[in-house]
Amino acid sequence: METVFFKGQPCHTCGTVPSVGETAPCFHLSGPDLSQMICTDFAGKRVVLNIFPSLDTEVCAMSVRRFNEEAARLDDVVVICVSMDLPFAMGRFCTIENIKNVMFGSAFRSPLFGQKYGVQLVDGPLAGLLTRAVLILDENRRVIFRDLVEEITHEPDYEAALKVLSAKA
């Protein structure tokens, strides 16, 4: 169990976010067109999992915009923005915001994603949603960066994530 905060109120997750050096669990998510996204689809690529509660919050939307602009420019990097939002909402957001360089993966059909990755909130006002975290997986799904954001209403540490992505493998 991890402890994070929502506007200062402690909240807890189901399980523990994978640590640097661990192999991340395989994920199954739904794309905006309802297609399946599976971890093996990204073999040989570094994967940024930008995990957050909902696109309908400004901080979550800002993280998507920021990764769309910066991390997606790097070679052999796939950025997947993950939340419990329905795929239709994700598609609408992409269209309205002109988001083209990141992918969206909904965990709405994959409750095990939040549990396996230790990001599903089990109490507090956002119980049932995912907390805010950024994980970077190498080409073999080994975690090379972990940022579990302590206060859900804060943005992740983009600079630290981008530094890891910019480093030569």
Short mmCIF file of C-alpha atoms in Angstrom, two decimals:
data_model
loop_
_atom_site.label_atom_id
_atom_site.label_comp_id
_atom_site.label_asym_id
_atom_site.label_seq_id
_atom_site.Cartn_x
_atom_site.Cartn_y
_atom_site.Cartn_z
CA MET A 1 0.00 0.00 0.00
CA GLU A 2 1.22 3.48 -0.91
CA THR A 3 0.12 6.68 0.79
CA VAL A 4 -0.54 9.79 -1.28
CA PHE A 5 -2.54 12.92 -0.55
CA PHE A 6 -5.50 14.64 -2.16
CA LYS A 7 -5.64 18.27 -1.05
CA GLY A 8 -3.77 17.25 2.09
CA GLN A 9 -6.04 14.29 2.91
CA PRO A 10 -4.23 10.93 3.08
CA CYS A 11 -5.32 8.37 0.51
CA HIS A 12 -4.06 4.84 -0.02
CA THR A 13 -3.49 2.62 -3.01
CA CYS A 14 -4.01 -1.07 -3.56
CA GLY A 15 -0.53 -2.56 -3.70
CA THR A 16 2.81 -0.91 -4.35
CA VAL A 17 4.10 0.95 -7.39
CA PRO A 18 6.96 -1.03 -9.00
CA SER A 19 10.41 0.22 -7.98
CA VAL A 20 13.32 1.12 -10.22
CA GLY A 21 15.01 -2.10 -11.34
CA GLU A 22 11.88 -4.26 -11.13
CA THR A 23 10.16 -5.69 -14.18
CA ALA A 24 6.79 -4.02 -14.54
CA PRO A 25 3.72 -6.21 -14.95
CA CYS A 26 2.29 -6.63 -18.42
CA PHE A 27 -0.57 -4.22 -18.99
CA HIS A 28 -3.82 -4.48 -20.92
CA LEU A 29 -5.56 -1.18 -21.69
CA SER A 30 -8.25 0.04 -24.08
CA GLY A 31 -7.38 2.62 -26.72
CA PRO A 32 -9.68 5.50 -27.74
CA ASP A 33 -11.07 3.28 -30.54
CA LEU A 34 -11.70 0.44 -28.01
CA SER A 35 -8.76 -1.56 -29.37
CA GLN A 36 -6.63 -3.54 -26.93
CA MET A 37 -3.22 -2.14 -25.97
CA ILE A 38 -0.95 -4.82 -24.55
CA CYS A 39 2.56 -4.39 -23.16
CA THR A 40 3.96 -6.70 -25.85
CA ASP A 41 2.80 -4.23 -28.52
CA PHE A 42 5.65 -1.97 -27.37
CA ALA A 43 8.50 -4.49 -27.15
CA GLY A 44 11.83 -2.87 -28.01
CA LYS A 45 10.62 0.62 -27.09
CA ARG A 46 10.92 2.65 -23.93
CA VAL A 47 7.46 3.30 -22.53
CA VAL A 48 6.37 6.25 -20.43
CA LEU A 49 3.25 5.48 -18.41
CA ASN A 50 1.76 8.86 -17.49
CA ILE A 51 -0.87 7.71 -14.98
CA PHE A 52 -3.49 10.06 -13.53
CA PRO A 53 -7.06 10.24 -12.15
CA SER A 54 -8.97 11.93 -15.01
CA LEU A 55 -8.51 14.08 -18.09
CA ASP A 56 -11.31 16.25 -16.72
CA THR A 57 -8.91 17.88 -14.25
CA GLU A 58 -6.52 20.64 -15.23
CA VAL A 59 -3.40 19.03 -13.75
CA CYS A 60 -4.04 15.77 -15.61
CA ALA A 61 -4.67 17.63 -18.86
CA MET A 62 -1.46 19.65 -18.34
CA SER A 63 0.58 16.47 -17.91
CA VAL A 64 -0.78 15.10 -21.19
CA ARG A 65 0.00 18.34 -23.01
CA ARG A 66 3.52 18.48 -21.56
CA PHE A 67 4.41 14.90 -22.46
CA ASN A 68 2.84 15.40 -25.90
CA GLU A 69 5.22 18.30 -26.51
CA GLU A 70 8.42 17.00 -24.94
CA ALA A 71 8.78 13.29 -24.33
CA ALA A 72 7.13 12.25 -27.57
CA ARG A 73 9.95 13.95 -29.51
CA LEU A 74 12.46 11.36 -28.34
CA ASP A 75 13.39 8.35 -30.46
CA ASP A 76 12.06 4.92 -29.56
CA VAL A 77 9.81 6.30 -26.82
CA VAL A 78 6.09 5.67 -26.55
CA VAL A 79 4.09 7.79 -24.12
CA ILE A 80 0.87 6.19 -22.89
CA CYS A 81 -1.46 8.35 -20.84
CA VAL A 82 -3.43 6.07 -18.52
CA SER A 83 -6.58 6.79 -16.54
CA MET A 84 -9.99 5.33 -15.84
CA ASP A 85 -11.56 7.78 -18.31
CA LEU A 86 -13.68 6.15 -20.96
CA PRO A 87 -11.97 5.73 -24.33
CA PHE A 88 -14.55 8.07 -25.90
CA ALA A 89 -13.55 10.91 -23.55
CA MET A 90 -9.90 10.25 -24.35
CA GLY A 91 -10.59 10.47 -28.08
CA ARG A 92 -12.56 13.69 -27.63
CA PHE A 93 -9.73 15.21 -25.58
CA CYS A 94 -7.19 14.32 -28.31
CA THR A 95 -9.33 15.98 -30.94
CA ILE A 96 -10.07 19.15 -28.97
CA GLU A 97 -6.49 19.56 -27.74
CA ASN A 98 -4.84 18.46 -31.01
CA ILE A 99 -2.88 15.75 -29.17
CA LYS A 100 -1.04 13.59 -31.68
CA ASN A 101 2.22 12.45 -30.09
CA VAL A 102 1.00 10.38 -27.15
CA MET A 103 -1.30 7.39 -26.87
CA PHE A 104 -4.20 6.99 -24.49
CA GLY A 105 -4.94 3.82 -22.58
CA SER A 106 -8.08 3.47 -20.53
CA ALA A 107 -8.01 1.11 -17.56
CA PHE A 108 -11.83 1.07 -17.36
CA ARG A 109 -11.92 -2.58 -18.49
CA SER A 110 -8.71 -3.49 -16.72
CA PRO A 111 -9.17 -3.18 -12.96
CA LEU A 112 -6.07 -5.29 -12.49
CA PHE A 113 -3.93 -2.54 -14.03
CA GLY A 114 -4.44 -0.28 -11.01
CA GLN A 115 -3.84 -3.15 -8.63
CA LYS A 116 -0.79 -4.63 -10.39
CA TYR A 117 0.81 -1.21 -10.71
CA GLY A 118 -0.18 -0.13 -7.18
CA VAL A 119 -1.94 3.01 -8.42
CA GLN A 120 -5.62 2.30 -7.74
CA LEU A 121 -6.93 4.51 -4.96
CA VAL A 122 -8.87 2.52 -2.37
CA ASP A 123 -10.07 5.37 -0.14
CA GLY A 124 -10.49 9.13 -0.11
CA PRO A 125 -12.55 11.28 -2.49
CA LEU A 126 -11.01 9.69 -5.60
CA ALA A 127 -11.42 6.06 -4.50
CA GLY A 128 -11.66 3.79 -7.54
CA LEU A 129 -9.60 6.10 -9.76
CA LEU A 130 -5.87 5.94 -10.37
CA THR A 131 -3.41 8.13 -8.50
CA ARG A 132 -0.83 10.31 -10.27
CA ALA A 133 2.42 8.57 -11.18
CA VAL A 134 4.94 8.41 -13.99
CA LEU A 135 6.79 5.20 -14.72
CA ILE A 136 9.36 4.79 -17.46
CA LEU A 137 9.99 1.25 -18.64
CA ASP A 138 12.99 0.25 -20.70
CA GLU A 139 12.85 -1.95 -23.79
CA ASN A 140 12.44 -5.03 -21.58
CA ARG A 141 9.76 -3.52 -19.29
CA ARG A 142 12.26 -2.90 -16.50
CA VAL A 143 11.38 0.22 -14.48
CA ILE A 144 14.05 2.90 -15.02
CA PHE A 145 12.10 5.81 -13.50
CA ARG A 146 9.40 5.99 -10.84
CA ASP A 147 7.59 9.13 -9.73
CA LEU A 148 4.65 8.49 -7.43
CA VAL A 149 3.42 12.05 -6.97
CA GLU A 150 2.82 12.55 -3.25
CA GLU A 151 0.11 15.24 -3.64
CA ILE A 152 -2.29 14.18 -6.39
CA THR A 153 -3.10 17.80 -7.26
CA HIS A 154 0.57 18.45 -8.17
CA GLU A 155 2.24 17.79 -11.51
CA PRO A 156 4.86 15.05 -11.90
CA ASP A 157 8.58 15.80 -12.07
CA TYR A 158 8.84 16.27 -15.84
CA GLU A 159 12.49 17.34 -15.78
CA ALA A 160 13.61 14.18 -13.95
CA ALA A 161 11.59 11.98 -16.32
CA LEU A 162 12.93 13.75 -19.40
CA LYS A 163 16.49 13.46 -18.08
CA VAL A 164 16.08 9.68 -17.83
CA LEU A 165 14.61 9.54 -21.33
CA SER A 166 17.42 11.65 -22.74
CA ALA A 167 20.15 9.48 -21.22
CA LYS A 168 21.74 6.98 -23.53
CA ALA A 169 20.61 3.42 -22.80
#
